[in-house]
Amino acid sequence: MFSSSSTGGTGAPRRSTIDAIKMFQDHTGATNGVPTDPKVTTTAVGQHVGHTFAKQQGTTAESASDARHPVNVDLIRSGQASGEEHASGSKEQAAGGSARDTTVVDQVTTAKGEATAGAASAGGGAEEAAGGTDAVQQHEISSSVTAAAAELSHSTEHLKAQLEVAKELLAQKKAGVGAGAAATAGSSTTGATTAGAAGAATAAAGTQAGNAAPLALALELLLALLALALALLLALALALLLARLARLARLARLARLALAPALALALLLALLALELALLLALLALLALLALELALLLALELALLLALELALLLALLALLALLALELALLLALELALLLALLALLALLALLALLALLALLALLALLVALLALALALLLALALLLALLALLALLVALVALLELLALLLELLVPSLSLLPTPDPRQTSWHTARRPGSRGTRSTCSSPLTVCSPYQNFQARIMVGTFNIARTLPGGDKLVAITRILHRQTPDEVMDEIPTFRADPLQPECDTWCWFPVADRANAAQQWINAAHKDPTMVKAPWLLLLETDYVWIKPLNAFGSAYDPAVPGMAFKFDYISPSHPIALDILKDKCPDCAPGSIPGSGPAPVLMRFSDLRAATPLWEELSLWIETHESAKKALGWVREMYAWDIGVAVNKLNIQTSGHPTTQLIAQPPHDHLAFNATMFHYTWGCILKNFTVADSASPEADVWKFDKRFYTDPRDALKVPKLTLPPPFLENQHTLRVHDGTAWTKDLHATMTQMITLMNAAIDTLPDLTIKPATA
């Protein structure tokens, strides 16, 4: 019905189009009610050809995809070799699939060209229809437009179907790739070897290579279908537009005949607006199709990237497992090596211990042998000593027998030994349970006459009582330094060191026996150098015999700490600024300060043995010098020996703290001191005669109410059997006429102090034995 000139081309294309129509009719067996006009059928032919080729190619690609994913059991059975063969096959199949995909793309491109030609032919037919003027041609145009719309709807359905096929193809490819990855992972897990892991990695690489070609094919197919749909839509829109224009022209001619020009123009504008709306609707439809295609492409690309990332993570996990396995093997080998080394070290240690034990056993045996030899030697020596002792006893007995015979024959001749003038006694009277290691104080005192033995026995008795009080364990021992030619009566009662006197006459009576004190102390120090056990404690307390203990004395601290000072009592009748004392100090110590003389005396003094050893030589020297210089002896008086001691302390710069009553811990001196305060001892150097001053002659004996003075006890019998002392009378508040002989008021405090001192002395006297009773001898 259409001439060849209406297509705008030659006859050859027209015949090829007709041949394509026939081929399409022969293939389908019917025209589905569509007119056999070549202009209409060309579009359907192009679409069908594209659809057929796309379907065949999709089937081919699907088959190729199935062929590229063999059963993964081969990987499990064959390990690395099967993995490598699978990877090689995957690569070959991917190459073949790419070649076939190229052929399909070419076919799709050919179909796309034919579809474009059909659309152009259809457009030419529409233009020819628009140019006709008769009713038949208008009817044919309407029929062509209707057929084109139907064919467009059919092509749209085929396009949707083709899209579904493409989606199924992509889903099958995804399933195949996932199955390959799962099989690869299964092969890696079941094989548990490095070869299986390498095969899985090779298979994954082949699978990725094979998947690239179908994806490209699907994308080309989608692009071809989209181009075909766009071409059909443009042809349809052009045909409708031409038909509407023809009808518009026809109406316009009628309108010019029957209607007014304005109405015709309005009608024409309305029709144009309607056509424009239809055109916009078609464009919106095209935009939606393009958006859907873009979403599909983005979705496929995201899925592909996720799949690649999953495969990469799987490969990294396999590598991590291999590294972990290697680390575990290395750790196990290292642990075994360390265990072996520890075992070797333990064996070496056991061997060394065994060797040491053997050596110790040998040493013990040698020591036992040496001890046995020593015991034998000691036993032999003991036997020799016993034999010597027996010989000496026999010799002594023989000598005594000879002496007795000589006395019987010659009465004026006596061979009995006289007492040793340097005899010593070191029997330390210790309280049961006391330990010298915890004690701090040993008390030397000097005596030389029976008058002083009275005082010494009382002082030692109160010392023993004080040791029973809290803190008394620090009072270790007491030693009497006796400077006499012969032992006296109390040497067995009081531990005594006897020194040779400088004044032998003092054994009975002398003017100043204290002059020998420094020399006697030096003799004791010399003896202690030879026998260190004579020093009983680190602190030494120098005392005189006329002391009464109240309680134990506590030192300022440890004697082994040089910073801890000793103690000395400051007597108010010793003047550190005495001219003679200062002259001697300046001569012996030019750099000593004038005020460095302590103003104390050699008793009471708490000091270390080293302090006594340092001060005694100068003390002894100055005591002798003063006694040979009448002017110094007269000027210093009866305390001259005390000045000699103070200068010795000052010259040697001894660390001794001097303090007087009432702060001192050493002594209180009643009746001069009314209270004891912190003192640990009483010193009764002064007598106390209580007088009633209401008597006309207070100096007469009738005025005496009570009296005590150490000078009353000079009889030797008082030293052997110490008499009990009389306590002061009870204190009466209204007796204001009672005073001490020197005028000191008789206060309640002084009464209490004197009563306490006499009571302590009587308590000590009660413990003293009666030395006038000779022990019975067998």
Tab-separated table of N, CA and C in Angstrom, residues 608-718:
chain	number	residue	atom	x	y	z
A	608	ARG	N	80.192	6.056	131.721
A	608	ARG	CA	80.685	4.856	131.064
A	608	ARG	C	82.063	4.486	131.632
A	609	PHE	N	82.475	3.252	131.426
A	609	PHE	CA	83.794	2.825	131.876
A	609	PHE	C	84.876	3.639	131.179
A	610	SER	N	84.649	3.997	129.910
A	610	SER	CA	85.638	4.797	129.184
A	610	SER	C	85.790	6.185	129.802
A	611	ASP	N	84.668	6.747	130.316
A	611	ASP	CA	84.753	8.052	130.977
A	611	ASP	C	85.590	7.956	132.258
A	612	LEU	N	85.341	6.907	133.043
A	612	LEU	CA	86.106	6.731	134.281
A	612	LEU	C	87.591	6.522	133.978
A	613	ARG	N	87.875	5.761	132.947
A	613	ARG	CA	89.263	5.505	132.575
A	613	ARG	C	89.947	6.792	132.114
A	614	ALA	N	89.217	7.708	131.474
A	614	ALA	CA	89.804	8.956	130.991
A	614	ALA	C	90.061	9.954	132.125
A	615	ALA	N	89.159	10.042	133.077
A	615	ALA	CA	89.261	11.079	134.110
A	615	ALA	C	90.147	10.677	135.290
A	616	THR	N	90.284	9.375	135.545
A	616	THR	CA	90.951	8.929	136.777
A	616	THR	C	92.441	9.285	136.833
A	617	PRO	N	93.226	9.168	135.750
A	617	PRO	CA	94.657	9.519	135.900
A	617	PRO	C	94.884	10.938	136.393
A	618	LEU	N	94.181	11.925	135.832
A	618	LEU	CA	94.358	13.305	136.284
A	618	LEU	C	93.760	13.503	137.669
A	619	TRP	N	92.673	12.811	137.935
A	619	TRP	CA	92.075	12.853	139.286
A	619	TRP	C	93.097	12.378	140.325
A	620	GLU	N	93.776	11.267	140.029
A	620	GLU	CA	94.780	10.733	140.946
A	620	GLU	C	95.977	11.686	141.073
A	621	GLU	N	96.425	12.238	139.956
A	621	GLU	CA	97.579	13.131	139.970
A	621	GLU	C	97.297	14.378	140.790
A	622	LEU	N	96.131	14.999	140.560
A	622	LEU	CA	95.811	16.233	141.285
A	622	LEU	C	95.537	15.966	142.760
A	623	SER	N	94.964	14.806	143.076
A	623	SER	CA	94.747	14.480	144.501
A	623	SER	C	96.083	14.408	145.247
A	624	LEU	N	97.081	13.759	144.636
A	624	LEU	CA	98.395	13.675	145.253
A	624	LEU	C	99.069	15.042	145.321
A	625	TRP	N	98.896	15.858	144.279
A	625	TRP	CA	99.521	17.194	144.261
A	625	TRP	C	98.948	18.073	145.355
A	626	ILE	N	97.628	18.033	145.503
A	626	ILE	CA	97.003	18.873	146.535
A	626	ILE	C	97.478	18.446	147.925
A	627	GLU	N	97.595	17.130	148.153
A	627	GLU	CA	98.005	16.658	149.472
A	627	GLU	C	99.452	17.062	149.798
A	628	THR	N	100.266	17.298	148.776
A	628	THR	CA	101.665	17.690	149.011
A	628	THR	C	101.867	19.191	148.962
A	629	HIS	N	100.814	19.982	148.786
A	629	HIS	CA	100.901	21.450	148.769
A	629	HIS	C	99.943	21.985	149.833
A	630	GLU	N	100.511	22.462	150.916
A	630	GLU	CA	99.708	22.870	152.056
A	630	GLU	C	98.768	24.016	151.723
A	631	SER	N	99.263	24.940	150.896
A	631	SER	CA	98.406	26.093	150.573
A	631	SER	C	97.155	25.652	149.830
A	632	ALA	N	97.316	24.761	148.849
A	632	ALA	CA	96.145	24.273	148.101
A	632	ALA	C	95.269	23.422	148.990
A	633	LYS	N	95.873	22.594	149.832
A	633	LYS	CA	95.082	21.739	150.715
A	633	LYS	C	94.265	22.580	151.686
A	634	LYS	N	94.886	23.659	152.204
A	634	LYS	CA	94.179	24.512	153.140
A	634	LYS	C	93.076	25.309	152.448
A	635	ALA	N	93.367	25.763	151.234
A	635	ALA	CA	92.371	26.585	150.521
A	635	ALA	C	91.167	25.757	150.065
A	636	LEU	N	91.393	24.531	149.659
A	636	LEU	CA	90.291	23.713	149.121
A	636	LEU	C	89.580	22.922	150.202
A	637	GLY	N	90.214	22.721	151.352
A	637	GLY	CA	89.531	22.108	152.483
A	637	GLY	C	89.261	20.626	152.296
A	638	TRP	N	88.226	20.149	152.996
A	638	TRP	CA	87.908	18.720	153.012
A	638	TRP	C	87.261	18.228	151.717
A	639	VAL	N	86.962	19.156	150.753
A	639	VAL	CA	86.404	18.751	149.457
A	639	VAL	C	87.467	18.843	148.364
A	640	ARG	N	88.749	18.882	148.761
A	640	ARG	CA	89.807	19.076	147.768
A	640	ARG	C	89.879	17.930	146.750
A	641	GLU	N	89.597	16.723	147.193
A	641	GLU	CA	89.604	15.574	146.256
A	641	GLU	C	88.484	15.700	145.223
A	642	MET	N	87.373	16.336	145.594
A	642	MET	CA	86.262	16.555	144.664
A	642	MET	C	86.666	17.554	143.574
A	643	TYR	N	87.453	18.594	143.941
A	643	TYR	CA	87.948	19.524	142.920
A	643	TYR	C	88.879	18.811	141.939
A	644	ALA	N	89.708	17.902	142.446
A	644	ALA	CA	90.601	17.155	141.559
A	644	ALA	C	89.793	16.355	140.526
A	645	TRP	N	88.697	15.751	140.965
A	645	TRP	CA	87.836	15.010	140.029
A	645	TRP	C	87.223	15.941	138.978
A	646	ASP	N	86.689	17.084	139.409
A	646	ASP	CA	86.031	18.010	138.479
A	646	ASP	C	87.004	18.492	137.406
A	647	ILE	N	88.253	18.770	137.787
A	647	ILE	CA	89.228	19.223	136.792
A	647	ILE	C	89.535	18.097	135.813
A	648	GLY	N	89.610	16.872	136.294
A	648	GLY	CA	89.817	15.738	135.384
A	648	GLY	C	88.684	15.590	134.385
A	649	VAL	N	87.441	15.805	134.811
A	649	VAL	CA	86.281	15.741	133.906
A	649	VAL	C	86.339	16.872	132.888
A	650	ALA	N	86.671	18.094	133.341
A	650	ALA	CA	86.694	19.253	132.442
A	650	ALA	C	87.800	19.125	131.401
A	651	VAL	N	88.993	18.701	131.820
A	651	VAL	CA	90.105	18.588	130.872
A	651	VAL	C	89.803	17.558	129.794
A	652	ASN	N	89.160	16.442	130.132
A	652	ASN	CA	88.849	15.382	129.163
A	652	ASN	C	87.535	15.624	128.419
A	653	LYS	N	86.835	16.721	128.791
A	653	LYS	CA	85.602	17.128	128.084
A	653	LYS	C	84.609	15.958	127.990
A	654	LEU	N	84.320	15.356	129.121
A	654	LEU	CA	83.418	14.209	129.171
A	654	LEU	C	81.959	14.670	129.045
A	655	ASN	N	81.149	13.802	128.405
A	655	ASN	CA	79.729	14.097	128.189
A	655	ASN	C	78.942	13.665	129.430
A	656	ILE	N	78.972	14.514	130.450
A	656	ILE	CA	78.277	14.234	131.706
A	656	ILE	C	77.445	15.462	132.054
A	657	GLN	N	76.168	15.250	132.262
A	657	GLN	CA	75.242	16.348	132.570
A	657	GLN	C	75.155	16.507	134.094
A	658	THR	N	75.373	17.718	134.557
A	658	THR	CA	75.381	18.000	135.994
A	658	THR	C	74.135	18.805	136.358
A	659	SER	N	73.413	18.344	137.365
A	659	SER	CA	72.215	19.059	137.837
A	659	SER	C	72.081	18.817	139.338
A	660	GLY	N	71.476	19.777	140.030
A	660	GLY	CA	71.307	19.691	141.480
A	660	GLY	C	69.868	19.483	141.873
A	661	HIS	N	69.668	19.551	143.181
A	661	HIS	CA	68.323	19.397	143.738
A	661	HIS	C	67.498	20.642	143.382
A	662	PRO	N	66.233	20.495	142.959
A	662	PRO	CA	65.381	19.297	143.010
A	662	PRO	C	65.228	18.560	141.666
A	663	THR	N	65.970	18.960	140.603
A	663	THR	CA	65.752	18.363	139.274
A	663	THR	C	66.526	17.062	139.085
A	664	THR	N	67.539	16.819	139.880
A	664	THR	CA	68.378	15.645	139.661
A	664	THR	C	67.649	14.338	139.985
A	665	GLN	N	68.105	13.263	139.356
A	665	GLN	CA	67.588	11.924	139.665
A	665	GLN	C	68.480	11.202	140.681
A	666	LEU	N	69.568	11.844	141.103
A	666	LEU	CA	70.567	11.127	141.896
A	666	LEU	C	70.242	11.154	143.395
A	667	ILE	N	70.465	12.261	144.084
A	667	ILE	CA	70.350	12.260	145.551
A	667	ILE	C	69.607	13.478	146.061
A	668	ALA	N	69.051	13.290	147.268
A	668	ALA	CA	68.545	14.396	148.094
A	668	ALA	C	69.303	14.321	149.429
A	669	GLN	N	69.565	15.483	150.066
A	669	GLN	CA	70.428	15.530	151.253
A	669	GLN	C	69.673	16.153	152.434
A	670	PRO	N	68.866	15.354	153.138
A	670	PRO	CA	68.219	15.907	154.335
A	670	PRO	C	69.251	16.028	155.483
A	671	PRO	N	69.074	16.960	156.379
A	671	PRO	CA	67.950	17.880	156.514
A	671	PRO	C	68.082	19.133	155.647
A	672	HIS	N	69.168	19.192	154.826
A	672	HIS	CA	69.287	20.365	153.952
A	672	HIS	C	68.143	20.415	152.949
A	673	ASP	N	67.744	19.271	152.417
A	673	ASP	CA	66.618	19.183	151.480
A	673	ASP	C	65.430	18.593	152.223
A	674	HIS	N	64.318	19.286	152.180
A	674	HIS	CA	63.130	18.836	152.899
A	674	HIS	C	62.344	17.781	152.121
A	675	LEU	N	62.496	17.744	150.806
A	675	LEU	CA	61.763	16.773	149.975
A	675	LEU	C	62.754	16.039	149.077
A	676	ALA	N	62.380	14.811	148.705
A	676	ALA	CA	63.242	14.016	147.833
A	676	ALA	C	63.058	14.363	146.357
A	677	PHE	N	61.861	14.773	145.974
A	677	PHE	CA	61.518	15.059	144.574
A	677	PHE	C	61.861	13.853	143.688
A	678	ASN	N	62.736	14.002	142.668
A	678	ASN	CA	63.010	12.916	141.724
A	678	ASN	C	64.197	12.052	142.140
A	679	ALA	N	64.749	12.296	143.291
A	679	ALA	CA	65.965	11.597	143.695
A	679	ALA	C	65.692	10.105	143.893
A	680	THR	N	66.713	9.301	143.575
A	680	THR	CA	66.628	7.859	143.775
A	680	THR	C	67.366	7.424	145.046
A	681	MET	N	68.104	8.339	145.679
A	681	MET	CA	68.862	8.020	146.903
A	681	MET	C	68.868	9.211	147.856
A	682	PHE	N	69.014	8.887	149.170
A	682	PHE	CA	69.279	9.900	150.189
A	682	PHE	C	70.776	9.888	150.487
A	683	HIS	N	71.316	11.073	150.776
A	683	HIS	CA	72.716	11.211	151.194
A	683	HIS	C	72.717	11.884	152.565
A	684	TYR	N	73.102	11.107	153.624
A	684	TYR	CA	73.052	11.662	154.987
A	684	TYR	C	74.437	12.133	155.430
A	685	THR	N	75.023	13.017	154.632
A	685	THR	CA	76.341	13.565	154.989
A	685	THR	C	76.269	14.472	156.208
A	686	TRP	N	75.081	15.121	156.416
A	686	TRP	CA	74.893	15.984	157.594
A	686	TRP	C	74.079	15.237	158.647
A	687	GLY	N	74.363	15.488	159.870
A	687	GLY	CA	73.549	14.957	160.963
A	687	GLY	C	72.318	15.814	161.181
A	688	CYS	N	71.371	15.271	161.898
A	688	CYS	CA	70.117	15.978	162.172
A	688	CYS	C	69.827	15.816	163.673
A	689	ILE	N	69.944	16.920	164.411
A	689	ILE	CA	69.638	16.919	165.843
A	689	ILE	C	68.458	17.863	166.050
A	690	LEU	N	67.329	17.297	166.472
A	690	LEU	CA	66.104	18.065	166.681
A	690	LEU	C	66.123	18.576	168.136
A	691	LYS	N	65.981	19.901	168.275
A	691	LYS	CA	66.067	20.542	169.589
A	691	LYS	C	64.800	21.308	169.914
A	692	ASN	N	64.576	21.400	171.231
A	692	ASN	CA	63.477	22.208	171.737
A	692	ASN	C	64.072	23.524	172.200
A	693	PHE	N	63.791	24.578	171.470
A	693	PHE	CA	64.413	25.868	171.761
A	693	PHE	C	63.726	26.617	172.893
A	694	THR	N	62.794	26.021	173.576
A	694	THR	CA	62.210	26.646	174.761
A	694	THR	C	63.089	26.422	175.993
A	695	VAL	N	64.012	25.472	175.879
A	695	VAL	CA	64.947	25.240	176.989
A	695	VAL	C	65.925	26.403	177.047
A	696	ALA	N	66.294	26.772	178.303
A	696	ALA	CA	67.152	27.949	178.478
A	696	ALA	C	68.474	27.784	177.756
A	697	ASP	N	69.064	26.624	177.858
A	697	ASP	CA	70.330	26.370	177.164
A	697	ASP	C	70.063	25.346	176.059
A	698	SER	N	69.869	25.895	174.872
A	698	SER	CA	69.528	25.001	173.761
A	698	SER	C	70.694	24.101	173.376
A	699	ALA	N	71.910	24.471	173.775
A	699	ALA	CA	73.063	23.648	173.437
A	699	ALA	C	73.233	22.461	174.379
A	700	SER	N	72.537	22.463	175.497
A	700	SER	CA	72.672	21.368	176.454
A	700	SER	C	71.947	20.130	175.955
A	701	PRO	N	72.379	18.940	176.388
A	701	PRO	CA	71.715	17.705	175.936
A	701	PRO	C	70.259	17.623	176.343
A	702	GLU	N	69.869	18.373	177.394
A	702	GLU	CA	68.459	18.323	177.781
A	702	GLU	C	67.539	18.894	176.717
A	703	ALA	N	68.091	19.681	175.858
A	703	ALA	CA	67.262	20.291	174.806
A	703	ALA	C	67.067	19.364	173.599
A	704	ASP	N	67.795	18.255	173.536
A	704	ASP	CA	67.690	17.361	172.371
A	704	ASP	C	66.392	16.549	172.435
A	705	VAL	N	65.626	16.606	171.359
A	705	VAL	CA	64.376	15.842	171.244
A	705	VAL	C	64.613	14.551	170.452
A	706	TRP	N	65.360	14.618	169.384
A	706	TRP	CA	65.679	13.431	168.552
A	706	TRP	C	66.926	13.762	167.775
A	707	LYS	N	67.765	12.757	167.519
A	707	LYS	CA	68.987	13.019	166.772
A	707	LYS	C	69.433	11.764	165.995
A	708	PHE	N	70.087	12.094	164.868
A	708	PHE	CA	70.711	11.035	164.046
A	708	PHE	C	71.922	11.663	163.370
A	709	ASP	N	73.083	10.942	163.441
A	709	ASP	CA	74.295	11.368	162.766
A	709	ASP	C	75.162	10.125	162.562
A	710	LYS	N	75.713	9.969	161.363
A	710	LYS	CA	76.529	8.798	161.056
A	710	LYS	C	77.786	8.743	161.923
A	711	ARG	N	78.162	9.892	162.452
A	711	ARG	CA	79.379	9.956	163.268
A	711	ARG	C	79.181	9.345	164.653
A	712	PHE	N	77.924	9.030	164.962
A	712	PHE	CA	77.644	8.380	166.231
A	712	PHE	C	78.012	6.890	166.193
A	713	TYR	N	78.306	6.340	164.948
A	713	TYR	CA	78.458	4.901	164.804
A	713	TYR	C	79.879	4.576	164.312
A	714	THR	N	80.859	4.857	165.185
A	714	THR	CA	82.256	4.586	164.859
A	714	THR	C	82.797	3.349	165.557
A	715	ASP	N	82.043	2.764	166.436
A	715	ASP	CA	82.472	1.567	167.134
A	715	ASP	C	82.503	0.400	166.142
A	716	PRO	N	83.588	-0.396	166.072
A	716	PRO	CA	83.638	-1.540	165.142
A	716	PRO	C	82.496	-2.522	165.340
A	717	ARG	N	81.977	-2.601	166.586
A	717	ARG	CA	80.864	-3.522	166.807
A	717	ARG	C	79.605	-3.072	166.084
A	718	ASP	N	79.459	-1.753	165.813
A	718	ASP	CA	78.294	-1.266	165.056
A	718	ASP	C	78.343	-1.731	163.603
